[in-house]
Coordinates of C-alpha atoms in Angstrom, one line a residue:
Chain A
X1073 CA 0.0 0.0 -0.1
X1074 CA 1.5 3.4 -0.7
X1075 CA 1.4 6.3 1.6
X1076 CA -0.8 9.2 0.9
X1077 CA 1.2 12.2 0.0
X1078 CA -0.4 14.9 2.2
X1079 CA 1.8 17.8 1.0
X1080 CA -0.4 18.8 -2.1
X1081 CA -3.6 19.0 0.1
X1082 CA -1.8 20.9 2.6
X1083 CA -0.7 23.4 0.2
X1084 CA -3.9 23.6 -1.6
X1085 CA -6.2 23.9 1.3
X1086 CA -5.9 27.7 2.0
X1087 CA -6.6 28.6 -1.5
X1088 CA -9.5 26.1 -1.6
X1089 CA -11.1 26.9 1.7
X1090 CA -10.9 30.7 1.2
X1091 CA -12.3 30.3 -2.5
X1092 CA -14.9 28.0 -1.5
X1093 CA -16.2 30.0 1.6
X1094 CA -15.9 33.7 -0.2
X1095 CA -16.4 32.9 -3.8
X1096 CA -18.0 29.6 -4.6
X1097 CA -20.4 29.3 -1.8
X1098 CA -21.7 32.8 -2.0
X1099 CA -22.3 32.6 -5.9
X1100 CA -24.2 29.4 -5.4
X1101 CA -26.1 31.0 -2.2
X1102 CA -27.1 34.1 -4.3
X1103 CA -29.0 32.0 -6.6
X1104 CA -30.8 30.3 -3.6
X1105 CA -31.4 33.7 -2.0
X1106 CA -33.0 35.2 -5.1
X1107 CA -35.7 32.6 -4.5
X1108 CA -36.4 34.0 -0.9
X1109 CA -37.9 36.8 1.0
X1110 CA -35.6 37.7 3.6
X1111 CA -37.0 39.5 6.7
X1112 CA -34.4 42.5 7.2
X1113 CA -34.6 42.3 11.1
X1114 CA -34.7 38.5 11.9
X1115 CA -32.9 37.2 8.5
X1116 CA -35.6 34.6 8.3
X1117 CA -36.2 33.4 4.8
X1118 CA -39.5 32.3 3.1
X1119 CA -39.5 30.5 -0.2
X1120 CA -41.1 32.7 -2.9
X1121 CA -40.2 30.8 -6.1
X1122 CA -39.8 33.3 -9.2
X1123 CA -41.5 36.2 -7.4
X1124 CA -38.4 38.2 -7.1
X1125 CA -37.7 37.8 -11.1
X1126 CA -41.3 38.4 -11.7
X1127 CA -41.3 41.7 -9.6
X1128 CA -38.2 42.8 -11.7
X1129 CA -39.7 41.9 -14.7
X1130 CA -42.6 44.2 -13.8
X1131 CA -40.4 47.0 -12.6
X1132 CA -40.1 50.0 -14.9
X1133 CA -37.4 51.1 -12.6
X1134 CA -35.4 48.0 -13.1
X1135 CA -35.9 48.1 -17.0
X1136 CA -34.6 51.6 -16.9
X1137 CA -31.4 50.7 -14.9
X1138 CA -30.8 48.1 -17.6
X1139 CA -31.1 50.7 -20.2
X1140 CA -28.9 53.1 -18.1
X1141 CA -26.2 50.3 -17.9
X1142 CA -26.4 49.5 -21.7
X1143 CA -26.3 53.4 -22.3
X1144 CA -23.3 53.6 -19.9
X1145 CA -21.5 50.8 -21.6
X1146 CA -21.9 52.4 -25.0
X1147 CA -20.7 55.9 -23.9
X1148 CA -17.5 54.3 -22.1
X1149 CA -16.7 51.4 -24.3
X1150 CA -16.6 52.9 -27.8
X1151 CA -14.9 56.3 -27.0
X1152 CA -12.2 54.5 -24.7
X1153 CA -11.3 51.9 -27.6
X1154 CA -11.0 54.7 -30.2
X1155 CA -9.0 57.0 -28.1
X1156 CA -6.7 54.7 -26.3
X1157 CA -6.0 53.0 -29.9
X1158 CA -5.2 56.4 -31.2
X1159 CA -2.8 57.1 -28.2
X1160 CA -1.3 53.7 -28.4
X1161 CA -0.6 54.1 -32.0
X1162 CA 1.0 57.5 -31.4
X1163 CA 3.1 56.2 -28.6
X1164 CA 4.2 53.0 -30.5
X1165 CA 5.5 55.6 -33.3
X1166 CA 8.3 56.8 -31.1
X1167 CA 8.6 54.6 -28.2
X1168 CA 11.6 56.5 -26.7
X1169 CA 10.8 60.1 -27.1
X1170 CA 7.3 59.1 -25.7
X1171 CA 8.1 57.4 -22.5
X1172 CA 7.2 60.7 -20.7
X1173 CA 4.0 61.0 -22.4
X1174 CA 3.3 57.2 -21.8
X1175 CA 3.6 57.9 -18.1
X1176 CA 1.1 60.7 -18.2
X1177 CA -1.4 58.7 -20.0
X1178 CA -1.0 55.5 -17.9
X1179 CA -1.0 57.3 -14.6
X1180 CA -4.9 57.4 -14.1
X1181 CA -5.1 53.5 -14.3
X1182 CA -3.5 53.5 -10.8
X1183 CA -6.1 55.8 -9.4
X1184 CA -9.2 54.2 -7.9
X1185 CA -12.6 55.0 -9.3
X1186 CA -13.5 57.1 -6.2
X1187 CA -10.4 59.4 -6.5
X1188 CA -11.1 59.6 -10.2
X1189 CA -14.7 61.1 -9.3
X1190 CA -13.2 63.2 -6.7
X1191 CA -10.8 64.8 -9.4
X1192 CA -13.7 65.3 -11.7
X1193 CA -16.5 66.7 -9.5
X1194 CA -15.2 70.1 -9.2
X1195 CA -14.4 70.3 -13.0
X1196 CA -18.1 69.5 -13.5
X1197 CA -19.1 72.3 -11.3
X1198 CA -21.8 74.4 -13.4
X1199 CA -20.5 77.9 -12.7
X1200 CA -17.0 77.7 -11.5
X1201 CA -15.9 74.2 -13.0
X1202 CA -13.3 74.4 -15.7
X1203 CA -15.2 72.2 -18.3
X1204 CA -17.8 74.7 -18.6
X1205 CA -15.4 77.5 -18.7
X1206 CA -13.7 76.0 -21.7
X1207 CA -17.1 75.3 -23.3
X1208 CA -18.0 79.2 -22.7
X1209 CA -14.8 80.2 -24.5
X1210 CA -16.3 78.5 -27.7
X1211 CA -19.6 80.5 -26.8
X1212 CA -21.3 77.3 -25.6
X1213 CA -23.4 77.4 -22.2
X1214 CA -22.4 74.1 -20.3
X1215 CA -24.9 72.0 -18.7
X1216 CA -25.2 71.4 -14.8
X1217 CA -23.5 68.2 -15.6
X1218 CA -24.0 66.0 -12.4
X1219 CA -27.5 67.5 -11.7
X1220 CA -29.1 67.3 -15.4
X1221 CA -30.5 64.0 -16.0
X1222 CA -29.7 64.4 -19.8
X1223 CA -26.0 64.9 -19.1
X1224 CA -25.2 62.9 -15.6
X1225 CA -24.6 59.7 -17.5
X1226 CA -22.1 61.4 -19.9
X1227 CA -20.4 63.1 -17.0
X1228 CA -20.0 59.8 -15.3
X1229 CA -18.8 58.3 -18.6
X1230 CA -16.2 61.1 -19.2
X1231 CA -14.6 60.4 -15.9
X1232 CA -14.8 56.7 -16.3
X1233 CA -13.1 56.9 -19.7
X1234 CA -10.4 59.0 -18.3
X1235 CA -9.4 56.5 -15.9
X1236 CA -9.8 53.5 -17.9
X1237 CA -8.0 54.9 -21.0
X1238 CA -4.5 53.8 -19.8
X1239 CA -5.6 50.4 -19.1
X1240 CA -6.5 50.0 -22.7
X1241 CA -3.5 51.7 -24.0
X1242 CA -1.3 49.1 -22.0
X1243 CA -3.2 46.2 -24.0
X1244 CA -2.8 48.1 -27.3
X1245 CA 0.9 48.7 -26.9
X1246 CA 1.3 45.0 -26.0
X1247 CA -0.7 44.2 -29.0
X1248 CA 1.2 46.5 -31.4
X1249 CA 4.5 45.2 -30.1
X1250 CA 3.5 41.7 -31.5
X1251 CA 2.7 43.2 -34.9
X1252 CA 5.9 42.2 -37.2
X1253 CA 7.5 45.6 -38.5
X1254 CA 8.1 43.7 -41.6
X1255 CA 4.5 43.6 -42.5
X1256 CA 4.1 47.5 -42.5
X1257 CA 7.6 47.8 -44.2
X1258 CA 6.4 45.4 -47.0
X1259 CA 3.1 47.3 -47.4
X1260 CA 5.0 50.7 -47.5
X1261 CA 7.4 49.4 -50.3
X1262 CA 4.2 48.3 -52.3
X1263 CA 3.1 52.0 -52.1
X1264 CA 0.4 51.8 -49.4
X1265 CA 0.3 55.1 -47.5
X1266 CA -0.1 55.2 -43.7
X1267 CA -4.0 55.3 -43.8
X1268 CA -4.1 52.3 -45.8
X1269 CA -1.3 50.5 -43.8
X1270 CA -3.5 51.3 -40.6
X1271 CA -6.7 49.8 -42.2
X1272 CA -5.2 46.8 -44.2
X1273 CA -2.3 45.8 -42.0
X1274 CA -2.1 47.1 -38.3
X1275 CA -5.8 46.9 -37.6
X1276 CA -6.5 43.5 -39.0
X1277 CA -3.3 42.1 -36.9
X1278 CA -4.6 44.1 -33.8
X1279 CA -8.1 42.5 -34.2
X1280 CA -7.8 40.0 -31.4
X1281 CA -6.5 42.9 -29.0
X1282 CA -9.4 45.1 -30.2
X1283 CA -11.9 42.3 -29.5
X1284 CA -10.3 41.4 -26.2
X1285 CA -10.1 45.1 -24.8
X1286 CA -13.9 45.5 -26.2
X1287 CA -15.2 42.7 -23.9
X1288 CA -13.0 43.5 -20.8
X1289 CA -14.3 46.9 -21.1
X1290 CA -17.8 45.8 -21.5
X1291 CA -17.4 43.7 -18.2
X1292 CA -15.7 46.7 -16.5
X1293 CA -18.7 49.2 -17.5
X1294 CA -21.1 46.6 -16.1
X1295 CA -19.1 46.5 -12.7
X1296 CA -18.6 50.3 -12.3
X1297 CA -19.8 51.5 -8.9
X1298 CA -17.2 53.7 -7.0
X1299 CA -17.6 56.7 -9.3
X1300 CA -21.3 56.7 -9.5
X1301 CA -21.7 56.4 -5.7
X1302 CA -19.5 59.6 -5.4
X1303 CA -20.5 61.5 -8.3
X1304 CA -24.2 61.0 -8.6
X1305 CA -25.6 58.6 -6.3
X1306 CA -27.6 56.9 -8.9
X1307 CA -29.4 60.1 -9.7
X1308 CA -30.7 62.4 -10.7
X1309 CA -34.0 60.8 -11.3
X1310 CA -32.4 57.6 -11.7
X1311 CA -30.3 58.8 -14.7
X1312 CA -27.3 56.8 -13.4
X1313 CA -28.9 54.0 -11.7
X1314 CA -26.9 51.3 -13.3
X1315 CA -27.5 47.6 -12.6
X1316 CA -24.9 47.5 -9.6
X1317 CA -26.2 50.6 -8.1
X1318 CA -29.7 49.2 -8.1
X1319 CA -28.5 46.0 -6.6
X1320 CA -26.6 47.9 -3.9
X1321 CA -29.8 50.1 -3.0
X1322 CA -32.0 47.4 -2.6
X1323 CA -29.5 45.3 -0.6
X1324 CA -28.0 47.9 1.7
X1325 CA -30.5 50.7 1.8
X1326 CA -33.9 49.1 1.2
X1327 CA -32.7 45.7 2.9
X1328 CA -34.4 43.5 0.6
X1329 CA -31.8 40.7 0.2
X1330 CA -33.8 38.2 -1.8
X1331 CA -34.8 40.9 -4.5
X1332 CA -31.4 42.3 -4.5
X1333 CA -30.0 38.6 -4.9
X1334 CA -32.2 38.2 -8.1
X1335 CA -30.5 41.2 -9.5
X1336 CA -27.0 39.7 -8.8
X1337 CA -28.0 36.6 -10.5
X1338 CA -29.1 38.5 -13.6
X1339 CA -26.0 40.7 -13.4
X1340 CA -23.8 37.6 -13.2
X1341 CA -25.5 36.0 -16.0
X1342 CA -25.0 39.2 -18.2
X1343 CA -21.2 39.5 -17.3
X1344 CA -20.8 35.6 -17.8
X1345 CA -22.5 35.9 -21.2
X1346 CA -19.8 38.6 -22.1
X1347 CA -16.9 36.3 -20.8
X1348 CA -18.1 33.3 -22.9
X1349 CA -18.3 35.5 -26.0
X1350 CA -14.9 36.3 -25.6
X1351 CA -13.9 32.8 -24.9
X1352 CA -15.4 31.4 -27.9
X1353 CA -14.6 34.1 -30.5
X1354 CA -11.3 35.0 -28.9
X1355 CA -10.2 31.4 -29.1
X1356 CA -10.8 31.6 -32.9
X1357 CA -8.8 34.7 -33.2
X1358 CA -10.2 37.3 -35.6
X1359 CA -7.0 38.3 -37.1
X1360 CA -7.3 38.5 -40.8
X1361 CA -11.0 39.0 -40.8
Chain B
X3 CA 4.8 66.2 -30.2
X4 CA 1.4 65.2 -31.6
X5 CA 0.7 63.8 -28.2
X6 CA 1.5 67.1 -26.1
X7 CA -2.0 68.5 -25.9
X8 CA -3.8 65.1 -25.4
X9 CA -1.2 64.1 -22.8
X10 CA -1.8 67.6 -20.9
X11 CA -5.5 67.1 -21.1
X12 CA -5.2 63.7 -19.5
X13 CA -3.0 65.0 -16.7
X14 CA -5.0 68.1 -16.2
X15 CA -7.6 66.7 -13.5
X16 CA -4.7 65.5 -11.2
X17 CA -2.8 69.2 -11.9
X18 CA -6.1 70.8 -11.2
X19 CA -6.8 68.9 -7.9
X20 CA -3.5 70.0 -6.6
X21 CA -4.1 73.6 -7.9
X22 CA -7.6 73.7 -6.2
X23 CA -5.8 72.4 -2.8
X24 CA -4.0 75.7 -2.6
X25 CA -6.5 77.9 -3.5
X26 CA -8.0 80.2 -0.7
X27 CA -11.7 81.0 -0.1
X28 CA -13.2 82.7 -2.9
X29 CA -10.3 82.0 -5.4
X30 CA -11.8 78.5 -5.9
X31 CA -15.1 80.0 -7.3
X32 CA -13.3 82.8 -9.5
X33 CA -14.3 83.2 -13.0
X34 CA -12.7 82.7 -15.4
X35 CA -11.1 79.9 -13.2
X36 CA -7.2 79.9 -13.1
X37 CA -5.0 76.8 -13.6
X38 CA -2.4 78.0 -11.1
X39 CA -3.2 79.0 -7.6
X40 CA -2.1 82.6 -6.3
X41 CA -0.1 81.5 -3.4
X42 CA 1.2 78.1 -2.1
X43 CA -0.3 78.5 1.5
X44 CA -0.7 74.8 3.4
X45 CA -3.8 76.0 5.3
X46 CA -6.2 73.7 3.3
X47 CA -4.0 70.9 4.1
X48 CA -3.8 71.8 7.9
X49 CA -7.7 72.2 7.7
X50 CA -8.1 68.9 5.9
X51 CA -6.0 67.0 8.6
X52 CA -7.9 68.6 11.3
X53 CA -11.3 67.7 9.9
X54 CA -10.7 64.3 8.8
X55 CA -8.7 61.4 10.2
X56 CA -6.7 61.3 6.9
X57 CA -3.8 59.5 8.4
X58 CA -6.1 56.8 9.8
X59 CA -7.5 56.4 6.4
X60 CA -4.4 56.0 4.9
X61 CA -3.1 53.5 7.6
X62 CA -6.4 51.5 7.1
X63 CA -5.9 51.2 3.5
X64 CA -2.2 50.3 4.0
X65 CA -3.2 47.5 6.3
X66 CA -6.0 46.2 4.2
X67 CA -4.0 46.3 0.9
X68 CA -0.8 45.0 2.4
X69 CA -2.4 42.2 4.4
X70 CA -4.6 41.2 1.1
X71 CA -1.4 41.1 -1.1
X72 CA 0.7 39.1 1.4
X73 CA -2.1 36.7 1.9
X74 CA -2.9 36.3 -1.9
X75 CA 0.8 35.9 -2.8
X76 CA 1.4 33.2 -0.1
X77 CA -1.7 31.2 -0.8
X78 CA -1.1 31.3 -4.4
X79 CA 2.5 30.3 -4.1
X80 CA 1.5 27.1 -2.2
X81 CA -1.3 26.3 -4.5
X82 CA 0.3 26.8 -7.6
X83 CA 3.3 24.6 -6.6
X84 CA 0.9 21.7 -5.6
X85 CA -1.1 22.1 -8.9
X86 CA 2.2 22.4 -11.1
X87 CA 4.6 20.0 -9.5
X88 CA 2.6 17.3 -7.4
X89 CA 0.3 14.5 -8.3
X90 CA -3.2 14.0 -6.3
X91 CA -6.5 12.7 -7.0
X92 CA -8.7 15.4 -8.3
X93 CA -6.2 17.7 -9.4
X94 CA -8.0 18.6 -12.7
X95 CA -11.1 19.2 -10.9
X96 CA -9.6 21.7 -8.3
X97 CA -7.7 23.5 -11.0
X98 CA -10.9 24.0 -13.0
X99 CA -12.9 25.4 -10.0
X100 CA -9.9 27.7 -8.9
X101 CA -9.8 29.1 -12.7
X102 CA -13.4 29.3 -12.8
X103 CA -13.6 31.5 -9.7
X104 CA -11.8 34.1 -11.8
X105 CA -15.0 34.5 -13.7
X106 CA -17.4 35.5 -10.6
X107 CA -17.4 39.3 -10.3
X108 CA -17.3 40.6 -6.8
X109 CA -20.2 42.7 -7.2
X110 CA -22.6 39.8 -7.3
X111 CA -21.5 38.1 -4.1
X112 CA -21.4 40.9 -1.7
X113 CA -24.9 39.9 -0.3
X114 CA -24.0 36.4 1.2
X115 CA -20.5 37.6 1.9
X116 CA -22.1 40.3 4.1
X117 CA -24.1 37.9 5.7
X118 CA -21.2 35.5 6.3
X119 CA -19.2 38.4 8.1
X120 CA -22.4 39.4 10.2
X121 CA -22.3 35.6 11.5
X122 CA -18.6 35.7 12.1
X123 CA -18.8 39.0 13.8
X124 CA -16.1 40.3 11.3
X125 CA -18.2 43.6 10.1
X126 CA -16.2 46.8 10.6
X127 CA -12.9 45.0 11.4
X128 CA -9.7 44.4 9.5
X129 CA -10.5 40.6 9.1
X130 CA -13.7 41.7 7.4
X131 CA -11.8 43.7 4.8
X132 CA -9.0 41.2 4.2
X133 CA -9.9 37.7 4.7
X134 CA -12.6 37.4 1.9
X135 CA -9.7 38.3 -0.4
X136 CA -7.2 36.1 1.1
X137 CA -6.9 33.8 -2.0
X138 CA -6.9 34.8 -5.7
X139 CA -7.7 32.5 -8.7
X140 CA -5.9 34.7 -10.9
X141 CA -2.6 34.6 -8.6
X142 CA -2.8 30.8 -8.8
X143 CA -3.3 30.6 -12.3
X144 CA -0.6 33.1 -13.2
X145 CA 2.2 31.3 -10.8
X146 CA 0.8 27.9 -11.9
X147 CA 1.8 28.9 -15.5
X148 CA 5.0 30.0 -14.5
X149 CA 6.1 27.2 -12.3
X150 CA 5.2 24.8 -15.1
X151 CA 7.8 26.5 -17.3
X152 CA 10.6 25.8 -14.6
X153 CA 12.4 22.6 -15.9
X154 CA 11.7 19.5 -13.9
X155 CA 15.5 18.4 -13.8
X156 CA 16.2 21.5 -11.5
X157 CA 13.9 19.9 -8.8
X158 CA 15.4 16.6 -9.2
X159 CA 18.8 17.7 -8.8
X160 CA 17.8 19.6 -5.9
X161 CA 15.9 16.9 -4.2
X162 CA 18.9 14.4 -4.8
X163 CA 20.9 16.8 -3.0
X164 CA 18.7 16.4 -0.1
X165 CA 16.4 19.6 -0.1
X166 CA 12.8 19.0 0.7
X167 CA 10.0 20.0 -1.6
X168 CA 9.1 23.1 0.4
X169 CA 12.8 24.2 0.5
X170 CA 13.1 23.8 -3.1
X171 CA 9.7 25.9 -3.6
X172 CA 10.8 28.7 -1.3
X173 CA 14.5 28.9 -2.1
X174 CA 14.7 28.2 -5.7
X175 CA 11.3 28.1 -7.4
X176 CA 10.2 31.2 -5.9
X177 CA 13.4 33.3 -6.5
X178 CA 13.3 32.1 -10.1
X179 CA 9.8 33.3 -10.4
X180 CA 10.4 36.7 -8.9
X181 CA 9.4 38.7 -12.2
X182 CA 5.9 37.1 -12.0
X183 CA 5.6 37.3 -8.2
X184 CA 6.2 41.0 -8.1
X185 CA 4.2 41.8 -10.9
X186 CA 1.2 40.1 -9.4
X187 CA 1.9 41.6 -6.1
X188 CA 1.6 44.9 -7.5
X189 CA -1.4 44.2 -9.5
X190 CA -3.0 42.6 -6.1
X191 CA -2.1 45.7 -4.1
X192 CA -3.4 48.3 -6.5
X193 CA -6.6 46.1 -7.1
X194 CA -7.0 45.9 -3.1
X195 CA -6.1 49.5 -2.5
X196 CA -8.8 50.8 -4.9
X197 CA -11.5 48.6 -3.8
X198 CA -14.9 50.3 -3.1
X199 CA -18.1 48.5 -2.9
X200 CA -16.8 45.9 -0.5
X201 CA -15.2 48.5 2.1
X202 CA -18.1 50.5 1.8
X203 CA -20.6 47.7 2.6
X204 CA -18.4 46.4 5.5
X205 CA -17.1 49.3 7.3
X206 CA -19.3 51.2 9.6
X207 CA -17.2 53.6 11.8
X208 CA -14.9 56.4 10.5
X209 CA -12.1 54.6 12.3
X210 CA -12.1 51.8 9.9
X211 CA -12.9 53.3 6.7
X212 CA -10.1 52.9 3.8
X213 CA -8.9 56.0 1.9
X214 CA -11.6 55.4 -1.0
X215 CA -14.6 55.4 1.4
X216 CA -13.2 58.1 3.7
X217 CA -12.9 60.6 0.7
X218 CA -16.5 60.1 -0.2
X219 CA -17.7 60.7 3.4
X220 CA -15.4 63.7 3.8
X221 CA -16.7 65.3 0.8
X222 CA -20.5 64.6 1.5
X223 CA -20.0 66.1 4.9
X224 CA -18.2 69.3 3.6
X225 CA -19.7 70.1 0.5
X226 CA -20.7 73.6 -0.6
X227 CA -17.7 76.1 0.2
X228 CA -14.7 74.1 1.4
X229 CA -13.6 72.6 -1.9
X230 CA -10.0 73.8 -1.1
X231 CA -9.8 71.5 2.0
X232 CA -11.7 68.6 0.0
X233 CA -9.2 68.7 -2.8
X234 CA -6.2 69.0 -0.2
X235 CA -7.5 65.5 1.5
X236 CA -7.8 64.0 -2.1
X237 CA -4.2 65.0 -2.8
X238 CA -3.2 63.4 0.2
X239 CA -5.1 60.2 -0.2
X240 CA -4.2 59.8 -3.9
X241 CA -0.6 60.7 -3.4
X242 CA 0.3 56.9 -2.5
X243 CA -1.3 55.6 -5.6
X244 CA 0.6 57.8 -7.8
X245 CA 3.9 57.4 -6.0
X246 CA 3.3 53.4 -6.4
X247 CA 2.6 53.9 -10.0
X248 CA 5.8 56.0 -10.7
X249 CA 8.1 53.7 -8.7
X250 CA 6.5 50.5 -10.2
X251 CA 5.5 51.4 -13.5
X252 CA 7.0 48.6 -15.4
X253 CA 5.9 45.7 -12.7
X254 CA 2.4 47.7 -12.9
X255 CA 2.2 47.5 -16.6
X256 CA 3.2 43.6 -16.7
X257 CA 0.7 42.9 -13.8
X258 CA -2.0 44.6 -16.0
X259 CA -0.7 42.8 -19.2
X260 CA -0.7 39.4 -17.5
X261 CA -4.2 40.1 -16.1
X262 CA -5.1 39.8 -19.9
X263 CA -4.4 36.2 -19.8
X264 CA -7.3 35.4 -17.6
X265 CA -9.7 36.6 -20.2

């Protein structure tokens, strides 16, 4: 009989225990809780089946929250991809001279969403803020960014793009570094101009990175919370009440754990779907599309 | 030079925060707004330090982020070694489960975790801030990849020379994997330091708040006219992140690039 080797179990147990208690169990328990009504004081639960989900399906507020989340994704993902790709291309063109600029662009990545919000909050001040001052020099009367339901989501999105930009630049720079310079060189010799080389050589070679950055940005946008909590608290009139914020409010302000858990399950499903899309298509590598 | 203007725009919010932190009284609301302050008086900083436990916030964040980082690095080294270099029944199963935990967003599990901590009596404690993040599927995955690339012959030779497996792990394997370990540590530290939702939910007293939570509360309490003071507090609380970034930019970028692997 062979002796059991205990070492692997010993080494594995801290990770397995911690992940089991604080990630796997809560993920499964959320699903269970979503079928319960939880009493906020006694924590007693009553099985209610689909009721929480039905309530969500009938809640105009929740549908609005979903719409706000999708708009927030639209407002953050596309601008941040376009701008970060442009910045990465410019940085990549002269890597040595641009070290200083690179540092300036990447710095906000180290800044938390809460601090990023703090930096922007006064820039958005309707009368003394720098943003509206700049607009006024162009003859435009700027809105009351954070208090105006039409503009508040845009304002939160701008601060978010500012913070996430460097994150995407890092991936695009890594992607650009793996594009063989001979390809561009060959295209140049064949008479392709810079514009043609970008669309026909660089971008197709970079397409897996663009795709990856896109999906990661979508996931990030669905997870955004700190900047919203500081800038707008979901308001005004629910204009920035994204799915995570709605979940937080129902769980920790309205004390409806079951109802909030149903929202958590739906949010999880959305993020998981994005992850799988990335897995399936990402594996195929979009390259020469 | 094409990048000069965009880079300045990108840097402007940080510059303007510092500028505001020196502006006195009505200077903050002057129109047109000025980029640079009239003087460099530190009284906003004095006021901020008197009005808010800025030092306490920083210490809390430091304890929270350092503990999470050390725990994650340590647990990941152990688990990665077990998965990469030992044989035991169910290895594949554990590997898959650990990898799968990377797909669970923290936001969707806060309710059960809050209930767990309430049962343990860990709300508003350092344990509550730290222990739920003691292990990282990403860290295990990253080091697992790295450990597998280290030649097996090296371990066999060390074993022949009488070194135990743990000794080999900590004296040879970990030092050889330092670039990955450091990049992961920087990544873990920054992620922990920047956490918002969990510390918001778990901390209740001002004494336990981290920098991120403290600044939001401080601003909510002092709105309206003390923007110079609020920005002074923000400058103090943001400074460690920026300093860390400038000091570890290379590892920082590596950590983020490697996080791309988990997609």
